[in-house]
Short mmCIF file of C-alpha atoms in Angstrom, two decimals:
data_model
loop_
_atom_site.label_atom_id
_atom_site.label_comp_id
_atom_site.label_asym_id
_atom_site.label_seq_id
_atom_site.Cartn_x
_atom_site.Cartn_y
_atom_site.Cartn_z
CA MET O 1 0.02 -0.06 0.17
CA GLN O 2 1.64 3.32 -0.96
CA LYS O 3 2.53 5.71 2.02
CA TYR O 4 2.35 9.30 2.09
CA ALA O 5 3.65 11.49 4.87
CA VAL O 6 1.86 15.25 4.94
CA ILE O 7 4.38 17.27 6.84
CA VAL O 8 2.92 20.44 7.93
CA ALA O 9 4.81 23.49 8.92
CA GLY O 10 2.84 26.28 9.90
CA GLY O 11 4.26 28.96 11.80
CA LYS O 12 4.09 32.80 11.24
CA GLY O 13 5.24 34.85 8.00
CA LEU O 14 9.07 35.76 7.78
CA ARG O 15 8.66 39.71 7.97
CA MET O 16 11.58 41.69 8.89
CA GLY O 17 11.97 41.55 12.82
CA ALA O 18 9.98 38.75 13.47
CA ALA O 19 11.34 35.72 15.21
CA LEU O 20 12.41 32.65 12.89
CA PRO O 21 9.53 30.30 12.67
CA LYS O 22 10.46 27.31 14.76
CA GLN O 23 10.67 24.81 11.90
CA PHE O 24 13.71 26.51 10.65
CA LEU O 25 15.77 27.00 13.99
CA LEU O 26 18.85 24.53 14.03
CA LEU O 27 19.11 21.28 15.80
CA LYS O 28 22.47 20.10 15.56
CA GLY O 29 23.51 22.31 12.79
CA LEU O 30 20.56 21.58 10.59
CA PRO O 31 17.01 22.91 10.29
CA ILE O 32 14.29 21.30 12.42
CA LEU O 33 12.02 20.52 9.43
CA MET O 34 15.05 18.86 7.56
CA HIS O 35 15.09 16.32 10.71
CA THR O 36 11.61 15.57 10.29
CA LEU O 37 11.38 14.66 6.78
CA ARG O 38 14.55 12.75 6.96
CA ALA O 39 12.86 10.65 9.72
CA PHE O 40 9.96 9.49 7.43
CA TYR O 41 12.40 8.95 4.47
CA ASP O 42 14.85 6.90 6.68
CA ALA O 43 12.01 4.91 7.93
CA ASP O 44 10.86 4.00 4.32
CA SER O 45 12.42 5.48 1.29
CA THR O 46 9.34 4.93 -0.84
CA THR O 47 7.07 7.01 1.33
CA LYS O 48 5.86 9.99 -0.60
CA ILE O 49 6.57 13.01 1.23
CA ILE O 50 4.45 15.99 1.12
CA LEU O 51 5.58 19.25 2.84
CA VAL O 52 3.19 22.19 3.55
CA LEU O 53 4.77 25.44 3.94
CA PRO O 54 3.25 28.94 3.98
CA GLU O 55 3.98 30.40 0.43
CA ASP O 56 6.05 33.18 1.61
CA HIS O 57 8.67 30.70 3.20
CA PHE O 58 9.48 28.96 0.04
CA ASP O 59 12.32 31.03 -1.13
CA TYR O 60 13.90 30.82 2.45
CA TRP O 61 13.21 26.89 2.46
CA TRP O 62 14.96 26.27 -1.06
CA GLN O 63 17.98 28.59 0.06
CA LEU O 64 18.24 26.39 3.48
CA CYS O 65 17.95 23.15 0.88
CA GLY O 66 20.81 24.19 -1.17
CA GLU O 67 22.95 25.35 1.84
CA ASN O 68 22.59 22.02 3.50
CA ARG O 69 22.64 19.80 0.31
CA PHE O 70 19.36 18.20 1.65
CA SER O 71 18.61 15.30 -0.70
CA VAL O 72 15.37 13.94 0.73
CA PRO O 73 13.01 13.97 -2.06
CA PHE O 74 9.78 15.74 -1.35
CA THR O 75 6.81 17.72 -3.00
CA ILE O 76 6.17 21.06 -1.77
CA VAL O 77 2.50 22.70 -1.28
CA ALA O 78 1.23 26.24 -0.22
CA GLY O 79 -0.26 26.24 3.39
CA GLY O 80 -3.73 27.81 3.94
CA ALA O 81 -5.01 29.97 6.84
CA SER O 82 -5.27 27.18 9.38
CA ARG O 83 -3.87 23.83 10.26
CA PHE O 84 -7.24 22.67 8.86
CA GLN O 85 -6.41 24.14 5.26
CA SER O 86 -2.88 23.60 5.25
CA VAL O 87 -3.73 19.77 5.72
CA LEU O 88 -6.25 19.63 3.19
CA ASN O 89 -3.81 21.20 0.73
CA GLY O 90 -1.51 18.60 1.05
CA LEU O 91 -4.08 15.54 0.98
CA ASN O 92 -5.20 17.47 -2.48
CA GLU O 93 -1.89 16.60 -3.63
CA ILE O 94 -2.43 12.70 -3.16
CA ASP O 95 -3.92 11.05 -6.13
CA THR O 96 -3.81 7.38 -5.35
CA ASP O 97 -5.30 4.69 -2.63
CA GLY O 98 -2.86 4.20 0.05
CA VAL O 99 -2.31 5.29 3.83
CA VAL O 100 -0.92 8.85 4.85
CA ALA O 101 0.60 9.94 8.01
CA ILE O 102 -0.14 13.37 8.96
CA HIS O 103 3.03 14.84 10.93
CA ASP O 104 3.81 18.20 12.48
CA GLY O 105 6.83 19.62 10.70
CA VAL O 106 8.27 20.39 14.55
CA ARG O 107 8.19 17.03 15.79
CA PRO O 108 11.80 15.78 14.55
CA LEU O 109 12.29 13.35 17.07
CA VAL O 110 9.99 10.80 15.98
CA SER O 111 11.53 7.24 15.73
CA LYS O 112 11.30 4.64 12.97
CA GLU O 113 9.32 2.43 15.32
CA ILE O 114 6.39 4.87 15.68
CA ILE O 115 6.34 5.58 12.14
CA ASP O 116 6.47 2.08 10.82
CA LYS O 117 3.91 1.26 13.54
CA SER O 118 1.53 4.19 12.45
CA PHE O 119 1.33 3.20 8.73
CA ASP O 120 0.77 -0.79 9.78
CA VAL O 121 -2.08 0.00 12.02
CA ALA O 122 -3.75 2.56 10.01
CA ALA O 123 -3.59 0.00 7.05
CA SER O 124 -5.47 -2.51 9.14
CA LYS O 125 -7.62 -0.49 11.52
CA GLY O 126 -8.34 2.65 9.34
CA SER O 127 -6.75 4.91 11.81
CA ALA O 128 -3.65 5.37 13.98
CA VAL O 129 -2.92 8.33 16.43
CA VAL O 130 0.03 8.34 18.71
CA ALA O 131 -0.71 9.20 22.40
CA VAL O 132 1.02 9.11 25.79
CA PRO O 133 -0.64 9.15 28.84
CA CYS O 134 -0.93 12.13 30.76
CA LYS O 135 1.75 12.27 33.67
CA ASP O 136 0.64 15.72 35.17
CA SER O 137 -2.82 16.29 36.97
CA LEU O 138 -5.37 18.00 35.02
CA ARG O 139 -7.61 20.61 35.42
CA VAL O 140 -10.72 21.89 33.36
CA LYS O 141 -12.46 25.25 33.26
CA ALA O 142 -15.65 25.41 35.12
CA GLY O 143 -16.92 28.93 34.98
CA ASP O 144 -14.81 31.26 36.50
CA PHE O 145 -12.58 28.59 38.27
CA THR O 146 -11.30 25.12 37.25
CA LYS O 147 -12.05 21.42 38.61
CA SER O 148 -10.00 18.50 38.86
CA VAL O 149 -10.38 15.78 36.28
CA LEU O 150 -9.17 12.28 36.53
CA ARG O 151 -5.98 12.12 34.74
CA SER O 152 -5.87 8.32 34.04
CA ASP O 153 -9.07 8.92 31.57
CA TYR O 154 -6.87 11.26 29.37
CA TYR O 155 -4.17 10.89 26.78
CA LEU O 156 -1.91 13.52 25.24
CA ILE O 157 -2.12 13.14 21.67
CA GLN O 158 1.12 13.64 19.60
CA THR O 159 1.54 12.95 15.73
CA PRO O 160 1.87 11.27 13.30
CA GLN O 161 -2.13 10.64 13.08
CA THR O 162 -2.32 8.31 10.36
CA PHE O 163 -5.10 7.21 8.35
CA ARG O 164 -6.36 5.42 4.99
CA VAL O 165 -6.06 7.95 2.20
CA ASP O 166 -10.12 7.57 0.85
CA ALA O 167 -11.23 8.05 4.38
CA ILE O 168 -9.54 11.10 5.60
CA LYS O 169 -10.10 12.90 2.27
CA LYS O 170 -13.68 12.09 2.75
CA SER O 171 -13.32 13.78 6.13
CA PHE O 172 -11.85 16.79 5.22
CA ALA O 173 -14.38 17.35 2.60
CA VAL O 174 -16.40 19.42 5.06
CA GLU O 175 -16.50 23.06 6.45
CA GLU O 176 -13.46 23.72 9.05
CA LEU O 177 -15.24 23.85 12.88
CA SER O 178 -13.22 25.44 15.58
CA SER O 179 -13.57 22.17 17.16
CA PHE O 180 -11.08 20.76 15.14
CA THR O 181 -7.95 20.61 17.12
CA ASP O 182 -6.00 18.09 15.11
CA ASP O 183 -6.69 15.59 12.06
CA ALA O 184 -7.97 12.97 14.49
CA SER O 185 -11.06 15.34 15.31
CA VAL O 186 -11.79 15.89 11.99
CA TYR O 187 -11.82 12.06 11.08
CA GLU O 188 -14.15 11.54 14.20
CA PHE O 189 -16.37 14.21 13.39
CA SER O 190 -17.32 12.30 9.95
CA GLY O 191 -17.95 9.13 12.00
CA GLY O 192 -14.51 7.24 11.78
CA ARG O 193 -13.11 5.95 14.97
CA ILE O 194 -9.83 6.57 16.29
CA GLU O 195 -7.26 3.84 16.89
CA LEU O 196 -4.70 5.05 19.49
CA ILE O 197 -0.94 3.71 19.47
CA ASP O 198 1.58 4.28 22.07
CA GLY O 199 3.89 7.09 21.50
CA ASP O 200 6.71 8.21 23.67
CA TYR O 201 7.86 11.36 25.69
CA LYS O 202 10.70 12.04 23.37
CA ASN O 203 8.37 12.64 20.35
CA ILE O 204 7.79 16.42 21.46
CA LYS O 205 6.32 19.23 19.58
CA ILE O 206 9.05 22.09 19.55
CA THR O 207 7.43 25.07 20.64
CA THR O 208 9.48 26.79 23.13
CA GLN O 209 13.39 27.36 24.11
CA GLU O 210 13.25 24.75 26.28
CA ASP O 211 11.95 22.21 23.88
CA ILE O 212 15.10 23.00 21.68
CA ILE O 213 17.71 22.26 24.65
CA PHE O 214 15.51 18.94 25.50
CA ALA O 215 15.90 17.81 21.49
CA GLU O 216 19.43 18.70 21.30
CA ALA O 217 20.34 16.66 24.46
CA MET O 218 18.16 13.82 23.14
CA ILE O 219 19.80 13.80 19.84
CA SER O 220 23.17 13.41 21.86
CA HIS O 221 22.28 10.60 23.49
CA MET Q 1 3.68 34.51 57.93
CA GLN Q 2 5.62 31.24 58.43
CA LYS Q 3 6.41 29.35 55.29
CA TYR Q 4 6.58 25.55 55.25
CA ALA Q 5 7.46 23.43 52.49
CA VAL Q 6 6.44 19.83 52.38
CA ILE Q 7 8.83 17.79 50.12
CA VAL Q 8 7.12 14.31 48.92
CA ALA Q 9 9.57 11.76 47.78
CA GLY Q 10 7.58 8.47 47.35
CA GLY Q 11 8.85 6.12 45.08
CA LYS Q 12 9.29 2.16 45.41
CA GLY Q 13 11.76 0.58 48.24
CA LEU Q 14 15.32 -0.20 48.05
CA ARG Q 15 14.95 -3.66 47.74
CA MET Q 16 17.92 -5.66 46.29
CA GLY Q 17 17.76 -5.64 42.52
CA ALA Q 18 15.22 -2.65 42.54
CA ALA Q 19 15.91 0.37 40.35
CA LEU Q 20 17.02 3.02 42.57
CA PRO Q 21 14.26 5.51 43.18
CA LYS Q 22 14.09 8.84 41.12
CA GLN Q 23 14.53 11.05 43.84
CA PHE Q 24 18.29 9.69 44.62
CA LEU Q 25 19.60 9.77 40.56
CA LEU Q 26 22.17 12.15 40.43
CA LEU Q 27 21.61 15.30 38.57
CA LYS Q 28 24.62 16.78 37.97
CA GLY Q 29 26.43 14.91 40.43
CA LEU Q 30 23.84 15.53 43.27
CA PRO Q 31 20.53 13.40 44.15
CA ILE Q 32 17.69 14.96 42.57
CA LEU Q 33 16.07 15.56 46.02
CA MET Q 34 18.72 17.67 47.28
CA HIS Q 35 18.30 20.09 44.46
CA THR Q 36 14.52 20.08 45.40
CA LEU Q 37 15.22 20.88 48.95
CA ARG Q 38 17.93 23.51 47.99
CA ALA Q 39 15.57 25.56 45.50
CA PHE Q 40 13.05 26.01 48.37
CA TYR Q 41 16.18 26.96 50.74
CA ASP Q 42 17.59 29.36 48.65
CA ALA Q 43 14.27 30.69 47.61
CA ASP Q 44 13.85 31.82 51.54
CA SER Q 45 16.19 30.42 54.05
CA THR Q 46 13.53 30.91 56.92
CA THR Q 47 11.03 28.43 55.29
CA LYS Q 48 10.85 25.45 57.28
CA ILE Q 49 11.24 22.29 55.15
CA ILE Q 50 9.80 18.98 56.01
CA LEU Q 51 10.95 15.84 53.85
CA VAL Q 52 8.64 12.94 53.51
CA LEU Q 53 10.20 10.00 52.65
CA PRO Q 54 9.67 6.21 53.07
CA GLU Q 55 10.96 5.08 56.36
CA ASP Q 56 13.21 2.30 54.45
CA HIS Q 57 15.13 4.81 52.69
CA PHE Q 58 16.14 7.03 55.66
CA ASP Q 59 19.53 5.15 56.08
CA TYR Q 60 20.38 5.61 52.54
CA TRP Q 61 19.19 9.44 52.48
CA TRP Q 62 21.59 10.32 55.62
CA GLN Q 63 24.52 8.25 54.02
CA LEU Q 64 23.73 10.57 50.75
CA CYS Q 65 23.68 13.88 53.20
CA GLY Q 66 26.84 12.84 54.66
CA GLU Q 67 28.82 12.15 51.37
CA ASN Q 68 27.45 15.25 49.73
CA ARG Q 69 28.01 17.52 52.68
CA PHE Q 70 24.24 18.36 52.28
CA SER Q 71 23.73 21.27 54.75
CA VAL Q 72 20.08 22.60 53.87
CA PRO Q 73 18.15 22.27 57.22
CA PHE Q 74 15.25 19.96 56.92
CA THR Q 75 12.89 17.74 59.09
CA ILE Q 76 12.08 14.28 58.12
CA VAL Q 77 9.18 12.24 58.41
CA ALA Q 78 8.38 8.74 57.64
CA GLY Q 79 6.06 8.52 54.32
CA GLY Q 80 2.30 6.48 54.24
CA ALA Q 81 0.66 3.94 52.04
CA SER Q 82 -0.12 6.87 49.43
CA ARG Q 83 0.74 10.06 48.59
CA PHE Q 84 -2.32 11.55 50.71
CA GLN Q 85 -1.21 9.83 53.33
CA SER Q 86 2.42 11.00 52.81
CA VAL Q 87 1.26 14.63 52.66
CA LEU Q 88 -0.85 14.17 55.73
CA ASN Q 89 2.37 13.11 57.74
CA GLY Q 90 4.16 15.89 56.84
CA LEU Q 91 1.15 18.26 57.49
CA ASN Q 92 0.82 16.92 60.84
CA GLU Q 93 4.50 18.09 61.64
CA ILE Q 94 3.38 21.82 61.44
CA ASP Q 95 2.15 23.17 64.58
CA THR Q 96 2.11 27.00 63.76
CA ASP Q 97 -0.26 28.84 61.40
CA GLY Q 98 1.43 29.96 58.00
CA VAL Q 99 1.13 28.75 54.48
CA VAL Q 100 2.64 25.62 53.12
CA ALA Q 101 3.83 24.81 49.93
CA ILE Q 102 3.36 20.72 48.92
CA HIS Q 103 5.66 19.95 46.24
CA ASP Q 104 7.04 16.68 44.51
CA GLY Q 105 10.56 15.65 45.50
CA VAL Q 106 11.26 14.91 41.84
CA ARG Q 107 10.56 18.55 40.63
CA PRO Q 108 14.04 19.89 41.33
CA LEU Q 109 14.15 22.59 38.47
CA VAL Q 110 11.20 24.59 40.61
CA SER Q 111 12.28 28.19 40.08
CA LYS Q 112 12.50 30.98 42.89
CA GLU Q 113 10.04 33.06 41.09
CA ILE Q 114 7.39 30.27 41.32
CA ILE Q 115 8.26 29.55 44.80
CA ASP Q 116 7.84 33.00 45.70
CA LYS Q 117 4.67 33.60 43.88
CA SER Q 118 2.94 30.57 45.29
CA PHE Q 119 3.42 31.83 49.02
CA ASP Q 120 2.37 35.33 48.26
CA VAL Q 121 -0.97 34.25 46.25
CA ALA Q 122 -1.65 31.55 48.61
CA ALA Q 123 -1.04 34.02 51.66
CA SER Q 124 -3.79 36.30 50.30
CA LYS Q 125 -6.12 34.06 48.44
CA GLY Q 126 -5.88 30.60 50.50
CA SER Q 127 -4.49 28.50 47.54
CA ALA Q 128 -2.07 28.78 44.93
CA VAL Q 129 -1.62 26.05 42.52
CA VAL Q 130 1.22 25.97 39.61
CA ALA Q 131 -0.30 25.26 36.13
CA VAL Q 132 0.71 25.61 32.52
CA PRO Q 133 -1.58 25.38 29.37
CA CYS Q 134 -1.79 21.96 27.49
CA LYS Q 135 0.47 22.03 24.29
CA ASP Q 136 -0.63 18.76 22.94
CA SER Q 137 -4.12 17.70 21.92
CA LEU Q 138 -5.96 15.64 24.33
CA ARG Q 139 -8.38 12.74 24.55
CA VAL Q 140 -10.65 11.45 26.94
CA LYS Q 141 -11.83 7.71 27.41
CA ALA Q 142 -15.19 7.09 26.21
CA GLY Q 143 -16.39 3.38 26.50
CA ASP Q 144 -13.93 0.98 24.43
CA PHE Q 145 -12.57 4.06 22.81
CA THR Q 146 -11.95 7.82 23.02
CA LYS Q 147 -13.19 10.98 22.14
CA SER Q 148 -11.27 14.52 21.61
CA VAL Q 149 -11.74 17.35 23.88
CA LEU Q 150 -11.17 20.98 23.70
CA ARG Q 151 -7.19 21.51 24.62
CA SER Q 152 -7.89 25.00 25.45
CA ASP Q 153 -10.18 24.28 28.39
CA TYR Q 154 -7.51 22.43 30.13
CA TYR Q 155 -4.41 22.81 32.48
CA LEU Q 156 -1.50 20.65 33.19
CA ILE Q 157 -1.19 20.77 37.00
CA GLN Q 158 2.42 20.91 38.25
CA THR Q 159 3.75 21.52 42.28
CA PRO Q 160 4.14 23.37 44.24
CA GLN Q 161 0.37 23.36 45.46
CA THR Q 162 0.40 25.98 48.20
CA PHE Q 163 -2.36 26.58 50.95
CA ARG Q 164 -2.87 28.18 53.99
CA VAL Q 165 -1.88 25.84 56.77
CA ASP Q 166 -5.38 25.62 59.05
CA ALA Q 167 -7.33 25.08 55.73
CA ILE Q 168 -5.23 22.58 54.01
CA LYS Q 169 -5.15 20.64 57.35
CA LYS Q 170 -8.84 20.39 57.78
CA SER Q 171 -9.21 19.44 53.98
CA PHE Q 172 -7.07 16.30 54.91
CA ALA Q 173 -8.91 15.40 58.08
CA VAL Q 174 -11.52 13.31 55.81
CA GLU Q 175 -11.19 9.65 54.55
CA GLU Q 176 -8.72 9.30 51.39
CA LEU Q 177 -10.53 8.65 48.03
CA SER Q 178 -9.48 7.54 44.92
CA SER Q 179 -10.19 10.70 43.20
CA PHE Q 180 -7.64 12.67 45.37
CA THR Q 181 -5.00 13.11 42.64
CA ASP Q 182 -3.18 15.89 43.91
CA ASP Q 183 -3.46 18.25 46.82
CA ALA Q 184 -5.53 20.44 44.98
CA SER Q 185 -8.34 17.76 44.46
CA VAL Q 186 -8.30 17.40 48.41
CA TYR Q 187 -8.68 21.00 49.24
CA GLU Q 188 -11.29 21.47 46.40
CA PHE Q 189 -13.46 18.20 47.97
CA SER Q 190 -13.47 20.21 51.05
CA GLY Q 191 -14.91 23.28 49.59
CA GLY Q 192 -11.87 25.19 48.92
CA ARG Q 193 -11.55 27.02 45.90
CA ILE Q 194 -8.42 26.56 43.77
CA GLU Q 195 -6.20 29.58 42.41
CA LEU Q 196 -3.93 28.54 39.49
CA ILE Q 197 -0.75 30.61 38.86
CA ASP Q 198 1.31 30.37 35.88
CA GLY Q 199 4.17 27.57 35.90
CA ASP Q 200 6.83 26.92 33.16
CA TYR Q 201 7.40 23.99 31.01
CA LYS Q 202 10.97 23.43 32.75
CA ASN Q 203 9.15 22.65 36.21
CA ILE Q 204 9.04 18.92 35.11
CA LYS Q 205 8.50 15.83 37.39
CA ILE Q 206 11.13 13.62 36.71
CA THR Q 207 9.80 10.15 36.01
CA THR Q 208 11.48 9.02 32.86
CA GLN Q 209 14.95 8.58 31.55
CA GLU Q 210 14.35 11.32 29.00
CA ASP Q 211 13.32 13.69 31.88
CA ILE Q 212 16.68 13.52 33.49
CA ILE Q 213 18.40 14.18 30.33
CA PHE Q 214 16.11 17.18 29.88
CA ALA Q 215 16.87 18.27 33.44
CA GLU Q 216 20.71 18.13 33.04
CA ALA Q 217 20.35 20.28 29.82
CA MET Q 218 18.39 22.73 31.38
CA ILE Q 219 20.77 22.98 34.48
CA SER Q 220 23.72 23.39 31.91
CA HIS Q 221 21.89 26.40 30.28
#
């Protein structure tokens, strides 16, 4: 079954004075996004990789590819106004059956084990969403205050979130809702059932300076 | 107002062949638990520190204190069969009014800013519980499957969890319930209102090998 990976790299524009979007920050000397693409390529080099990037990042990205002699093959697609729209643009590039892993561009530490299992489980069960148990206590908003909820009932959701191509394309053929916080919630809205698979705590989304420090340390070990 | 810190270090026994409990693992050459005690002492040396440790760890702890010439003053109390019982044993050591910060022994990276603010807010509002927004999507168990929930409604709860002494002692004068996942849930059960204050993502609970790597990296920066 043909494998696809839609790598979504959002982030703000590249205006003068703005901070560099996280996906371009260096991790061990290489932009984070290149680590992410390489993880999918190294897991299985026949996977077709679709990179979704804001159009005004294209020039900078190609410049980085040249500077780093980046040789992983990919198709590049312009992002949309929201994550939902960006994923949709990526899915529209796919023109065969198969399974597609949708993955955050800023999760460079995803392992081969997780990638392989995601494709396997999605092929057999329709979906595979990477999750880890919540280690901290949780509270939920309740009016002006918050109340505690039972941590053991909750999972923290990571990516990849992997689906059969036909089913996830049908799921994305809807009006975007504000309750679509990830691809699993879109799939679920159209009646799909989500299969969770074990992630690992290393597979972090890089969103803060601490995350970069963590990622550098993990790569060194 | 007198400040107290109840530092709770649970973890399994020290049987032959068992892994060393996390609180004794070395962080930059010093047991994690010593970093934690020192954080409270360095924030305000007049804070009375109460260390709750399983009784069968006492000998090893004192040996570590000698080897490391550990000079932070503390009172040591035997832990109970559960976190609730351990905290209760710690609270029973307090015999004056004041505010008490209850803190995980394996959160060594807590900052002076968070400690100071915890005591200040608890003194004025009755409680101060450290929380951070949830960065990952969340799913909750629903029968045999799970369903997505709105991440922005949830907070990940850290420690310290800080309260006025008289109020938290009253809260702990109940039968233990399985829904008591932290001290905030105990306080809330007795009718107390929880005030959240901003934590930071650095203030992690060390529970996995990756966490040690992260903590070492953070201390180096």
